Amino acid sequence: MIKNIIFLGGLMIMGCESSQNEFQVNIHGELRKIMHGGAREGLVLLSDVIKEKHVYGVGALEGLDGEILIWDSKPILTKAKKGGEASLSMDANSEKALLLVSAKIKEWSETSFNGTTIESSLNDYIYNTAKSKGLNPEEPFPFILESVFPLVKWHIISDPGLGGTHDDHMNKSWNQTDKNRIGKILGFYSIKHHAIFTHHSTNSHMHYLDGKSGLSGHVDDLVLGENVILRLPK
């Protein structure tokens, strides 16, 4: 099995779009402004985002008060405080995103692979597979991973305040480690959006959907096993 890199909590920028692919990636919010500039005001109503069919997205709620996953226009909103119970809602009415990256994808292609055969990083594998499928990997695009994951470390963000390191922020959030769990991961890949919707150390921003609890949160660490399915926009 190959251990993937660590990713930072859900966060992003306003008004960007992809080009040269047949879909648009819409981005609201900016990681650096949230974590270092104190931005907390919601930028877009989730009810407006999911009016259209086949919308997929990840992000964080207004006030940095939880995580957003949109799966085929169905919102999955999770909130939690460190040491408390996580709550799940699918009611997007009146909810705003502090940050959100989304795209409308009608069809997905499927590539099955064995995680142990990746000779480079998962980021590189996704880039190369996207290129082989006719996508422009120089522009942002969404992807899906489906598997029984040997290990997923993930969190639900709550406002950590200003300053501090990435570890400080994670220590103040609700954290979970799942082993050998059926789940899905929705991610957005970009080589251009560091400190906007990806952390400096990675090209991917991923949210995990736990197949058992239905809860969702931001992926911090991931171990791939066998029989992994990668889905990319068709």
Short mmCIF file of C-alpha atoms in Angstrom, two decimals:
data_model
loop_
_atom_site.label_atom_id
_atom_site.label_comp_id
_atom_site.label_asym_id
_atom_site.label_seq_id
_atom_site.Cartn_x
_atom_site.Cartn_y
_atom_site.Cartn_z
CA MET A 1 0.00 0.00 0.00
CA ILE A 2 1.11 3.53 -0.64
CA LYS A 3 0.65 6.33 1.84
CA ASN A 4 -0.48 9.56 0.25
CA ILE A 5 0.44 13.07 1.34
CA ILE A 6 -1.28 15.18 3.99
CA PHE A 7 -3.79 17.80 2.92
CA LEU A 8 -5.02 20.90 4.75
CA GLY A 9 -8.62 21.78 5.62
CA GLY A 10 -11.23 22.78 3.16
CA LEU A 11 -10.57 26.23 1.81
CA MET A 12 -10.55 28.53 -1.46
CA ILE A 13 -11.02 31.96 -4.00
CA MET A 14 -13.62 33.98 -5.50
CA GLY A 15 -14.69 34.07 -9.04
CA CYS A 16 -12.17 31.79 -10.84
CA GLU A 17 -13.06 29.47 -13.70
CA SER A 18 -11.28 26.73 -15.57
CA SER A 19 -10.63 26.87 -19.30
CA GLN A 20 -9.89 24.37 -22.08
CA ASN A 21 -12.04 21.68 -20.44
CA GLU A 22 -15.72 21.24 -21.29
CA PHE A 23 -16.81 22.07 -17.75
CA GLN A 24 -16.24 25.03 -15.44
CA VAL A 25 -14.71 24.87 -11.99
CA ASN A 26 -16.21 27.69 -9.92
CA ILE A 27 -14.26 28.87 -6.90
CA HIS A 28 -15.40 31.12 -4.02
CA GLY A 29 -13.14 32.06 -1.11
CA GLU A 30 -9.43 31.87 -0.46
CA LEU A 31 -7.51 29.72 2.01
CA ARG A 32 -4.87 32.32 2.92
CA LYS A 33 -7.50 34.99 3.59
CA ILE A 34 -9.44 32.62 5.84
CA MET A 35 -6.53 31.20 7.84
CA HIS A 36 -4.42 34.36 8.05
CA GLY A 37 -6.74 37.25 7.21
CA GLY A 38 -9.71 36.32 9.37
CA ALA A 39 -12.28 36.06 6.56
CA ARG A 40 -15.46 34.45 7.93
CA GLU A 41 -18.35 35.92 5.89
CA GLY A 42 -20.23 33.59 3.59
CA LEU A 43 -19.81 34.26 -0.13
CA VAL A 44 -22.42 32.13 -1.87
CA LEU A 45 -25.78 30.59 -0.96
CA LEU A 46 -25.62 26.80 -1.22
CA SER A 47 -29.25 26.70 -2.33
CA ASP A 48 -28.24 28.70 -5.42
CA VAL A 49 -25.33 26.36 -6.18
CA ILE A 50 -27.45 23.19 -6.13
CA LYS A 51 -30.31 24.52 -8.26
CA GLU A 52 -28.73 22.82 -11.26
CA LYS A 53 -28.39 19.05 -11.60
CA HIS A 54 -25.13 17.12 -11.37
CA VAL A 55 -23.19 19.63 -9.27
CA TYR A 56 -20.23 18.36 -7.22
CA GLY A 57 -18.35 20.48 -4.70
CA VAL A 58 -16.29 20.74 -1.51
CA GLY A 59 -15.78 23.59 0.90
CA ALA A 60 -16.40 25.09 4.32
CA LEU A 61 -19.44 26.74 5.87
CA GLU A 62 -19.75 30.40 6.76
CA GLY A 63 -17.91 31.23 9.97
CA LEU A 64 -15.66 28.21 9.39
CA ASP A 65 -18.44 26.32 11.14
CA GLY A 66 -18.21 22.97 9.37
CA GLU A 67 -17.59 21.14 6.11
CA ILE A 68 -19.47 21.09 2.81
CA LEU A 69 -19.72 18.18 0.39
CA ILE A 70 -22.03 18.42 -2.62
CA TRP A 71 -22.58 15.09 -4.35
CA ASP A 72 -24.69 15.18 -7.52
CA SER A 73 -26.45 18.34 -6.26
CA LYS A 74 -27.16 16.77 -2.84
CA PRO A 75 -25.61 18.75 0.05
CA ILE A 76 -23.94 16.93 2.93
CA LEU A 77 -23.14 19.42 5.69
CA THR A 78 -21.25 18.36 8.80
CA LYS A 79 -20.52 20.32 11.96
CA ALA A 80 -18.59 19.35 15.10
CA LYS A 81 -16.55 20.76 17.96
CA LYS A 82 -13.44 19.06 19.26
CA GLY A 83 -14.42 16.43 21.81
CA GLY A 84 -18.10 16.61 20.83
CA GLU A 85 -20.46 14.69 18.56
CA ALA A 86 -20.56 15.35 14.83
CA SER A 87 -23.87 16.39 13.29
CA LEU A 88 -25.09 15.85 9.74
CA SER A 89 -27.57 17.94 7.74
CA MET A 90 -28.78 17.84 4.14
CA ASP A 91 -30.70 21.10 4.43
CA ALA A 92 -28.86 23.81 2.50
CA ASN A 93 -31.56 26.46 2.90
CA SER A 94 -30.07 29.70 4.25
CA GLU A 95 -26.60 28.09 4.50
CA LYS A 96 -23.68 29.97 2.95
CA ALA A 97 -20.23 28.80 1.94
CA LEU A 98 -17.22 30.67 3.23
CA LEU A 99 -15.37 28.80 0.52
CA LEU A 100 -16.50 26.44 -2.17
CA VAL A 101 -15.05 24.80 -5.26
CA SER A 102 -17.62 23.16 -7.51
CA ALA A 103 -18.31 21.88 -11.01
CA LYS A 104 -21.25 20.50 -12.96
CA ILE A 105 -20.34 17.02 -14.23
CA LYS A 106 -22.96 14.99 -16.09
CA GLU A 107 -20.82 11.92 -16.83
CA TRP A 108 -17.71 10.34 -15.34
CA SER A 109 -15.18 7.96 -16.85
CA GLU A 110 -13.89 5.08 -14.73
CA THR A 111 -10.35 3.78 -14.24
CA SER A 112 -9.71 0.83 -11.91
CA PHE A 113 -6.26 0.45 -10.44
CA ASN A 114 -4.39 -1.29 -7.65
CA GLY A 115 -3.05 1.30 -5.22
CA THR A 116 0.13 -0.70 -4.66
CA THR A 117 1.17 -0.23 -8.29
CA ILE A 118 1.44 3.57 -8.17
CA GLU A 119 5.12 4.31 -8.60
CA SER A 120 4.76 8.04 -7.92
CA SER A 121 2.35 10.07 -5.81
CA LEU A 122 -1.42 9.91 -6.11
CA ASN A 123 -1.31 13.52 -7.33
CA ASP A 124 0.95 12.51 -10.22
CA TYR A 125 -1.20 9.49 -11.03
CA ILE A 126 -4.34 11.64 -11.20
CA TYR A 127 -2.55 14.21 -13.38
CA ASN A 128 -1.28 11.58 -15.83
CA THR A 129 -4.59 9.70 -15.98
CA ALA A 130 -6.49 12.94 -16.61
CA LYS A 131 -4.13 13.74 -19.47
CA SER A 132 -4.59 10.27 -20.97
CA LYS A 133 -8.38 10.75 -20.82
CA GLY A 134 -8.23 13.96 -22.84
CA LEU A 135 -8.57 16.43 -19.96
CA ASN A 136 -6.27 19.42 -19.65
CA PRO A 137 -4.51 18.74 -16.31
CA GLU A 138 -3.02 22.22 -16.31
CA GLU A 139 -6.50 23.51 -15.45
CA PRO A 140 -8.48 22.55 -12.31
CA PHE A 141 -10.75 19.50 -12.45
CA PRO A 142 -12.70 17.25 -10.06
CA PHE A 143 -12.11 13.56 -9.42
CA ILE A 144 -13.66 10.75 -7.38
CA LEU A 145 -11.98 7.86 -5.57
CA GLU A 146 -14.00 4.82 -4.46
CA SER A 147 -12.58 1.93 -2.45
CA VAL A 148 -12.28 0.16 0.84
CA PHE A 149 -9.65 2.50 2.26
CA PRO A 150 -7.14 0.88 4.66
CA LEU A 151 -6.82 4.23 6.44
CA VAL A 152 -8.39 7.68 6.16
CA LYS A 153 -7.59 10.49 8.58
CA TRP A 154 -10.06 13.34 8.25
CA HIS A 155 -11.47 16.30 10.13
CA ILE A 156 -14.46 18.58 10.45
CA ILE A 157 -13.29 22.17 10.79
CA SER A 158 -14.45 24.63 13.43
CA ASP A 159 -13.08 28.15 13.77
CA PRO A 160 -9.52 27.85 15.15
CA GLY A 161 -9.00 31.61 15.35
CA LEU A 162 -6.15 33.45 13.69
CA GLY A 163 -2.49 32.44 13.64
CA GLY A 164 -0.93 29.12 14.50
CA THR A 165 0.38 26.31 12.35
CA HIS A 166 -1.56 23.75 10.35
CA ASP A 167 -1.10 21.29 13.24
CA ASP A 168 -2.53 23.88 15.66
CA HIS A 169 -5.63 24.25 13.49
CA MET A 170 -6.12 20.50 13.22
CA ASN A 171 -5.69 20.03 16.97
CA LYS A 172 -8.59 22.43 17.51
CA SER A 173 -10.87 20.55 15.08
CA TRP A 174 -12.92 17.36 15.35
CA ASN A 175 -10.68 14.59 14.04
CA GLN A 176 -11.43 11.02 12.99
CA THR A 177 -9.37 8.05 11.80
CA ASP A 178 -11.16 5.25 9.94
CA LYS A 179 -9.59 1.92 9.02
CA ASN A 180 -10.75 -0.53 6.36
CA ARG A 181 -13.89 1.44 5.59
CA ILE A 182 -15.95 1.60 2.43
CA GLY A 183 -16.07 5.20 1.34
CA LYS A 184 -15.93 7.75 -1.43
CA ILE A 185 -13.69 10.75 -1.88
CA LEU A 186 -14.49 13.82 -3.97
CA GLY A 187 -11.47 15.91 -4.78
CA PHE A 188 -10.46 18.87 -6.89
CA TYR A 189 -7.05 18.91 -8.52
CA SER A 190 -5.09 22.02 -9.52
CA ILE A 191 -1.46 22.96 -10.02
CA LYS A 192 -2.42 26.66 -9.90
CA HIS A 193 -4.36 27.12 -6.68
CA HIS A 194 -1.94 26.66 -3.78
CA ALA A 195 -3.12 28.70 -0.77
CA ILE A 196 -6.39 29.26 -2.62
CA PHE A 197 -8.14 25.88 -2.48
CA THR A 198 -5.15 23.58 -1.95
CA HIS A 199 -2.42 23.70 0.65
CA HIS A 200 1.16 24.56 -0.41
CA SER A 201 2.28 20.93 -0.23
CA THR A 202 -0.36 19.35 -2.48
CA ASN A 203 -2.30 19.80 -5.70
CA SER A 204 -5.47 18.15 -4.35
CA HIS A 205 -8.28 19.16 -2.00
CA MET A 206 -10.32 16.12 -0.98
CA HIS A 207 -13.41 15.41 1.12
CA TYR A 208 -14.27 11.93 2.37
CA LEU A 209 -17.79 10.47 2.56
CA ASP A 210 -17.93 7.66 5.11
CA GLY A 211 -20.00 4.76 3.81
CA LYS A 212 -21.05 3.73 7.32
CA SER A 213 -21.99 6.94 9.17
CA GLY A 214 -22.77 9.17 6.20
CA LEU A 215 -20.55 11.85 7.72
CA SER A 216 -18.12 13.80 5.61
CA GLY A 217 -14.99 15.84 6.18
CA HIS A 218 -11.69 17.01 4.82
CA VAL A 219 -9.01 14.37 4.09
CA ASP A 220 -5.71 14.88 5.94
CA ASP A 221 -4.07 11.52 5.31
CA LEU A 222 -4.93 8.60 3.08
CA VAL A 223 -3.69 5.05 2.53
CA LEU A 224 -4.68 3.34 -0.71
CA GLY A 225 -5.27 -0.38 -0.90
CA GLU A 226 -6.36 -2.62 -3.76
CA ASN A 227 -9.30 -2.24 -6.13
CA VAL A 228 -9.42 1.54 -6.22
CA ILE A 229 -11.71 3.24 -8.74
CA LEU A 230 -10.78 6.68 -10.06
CA ARG A 231 -13.52 8.66 -11.78
CA LEU A 232 -12.79 11.69 -13.97
CA PRO A 233 -15.09 14.00 -15.95
CA LYS A 234 -16.04 12.51 -19.31
#
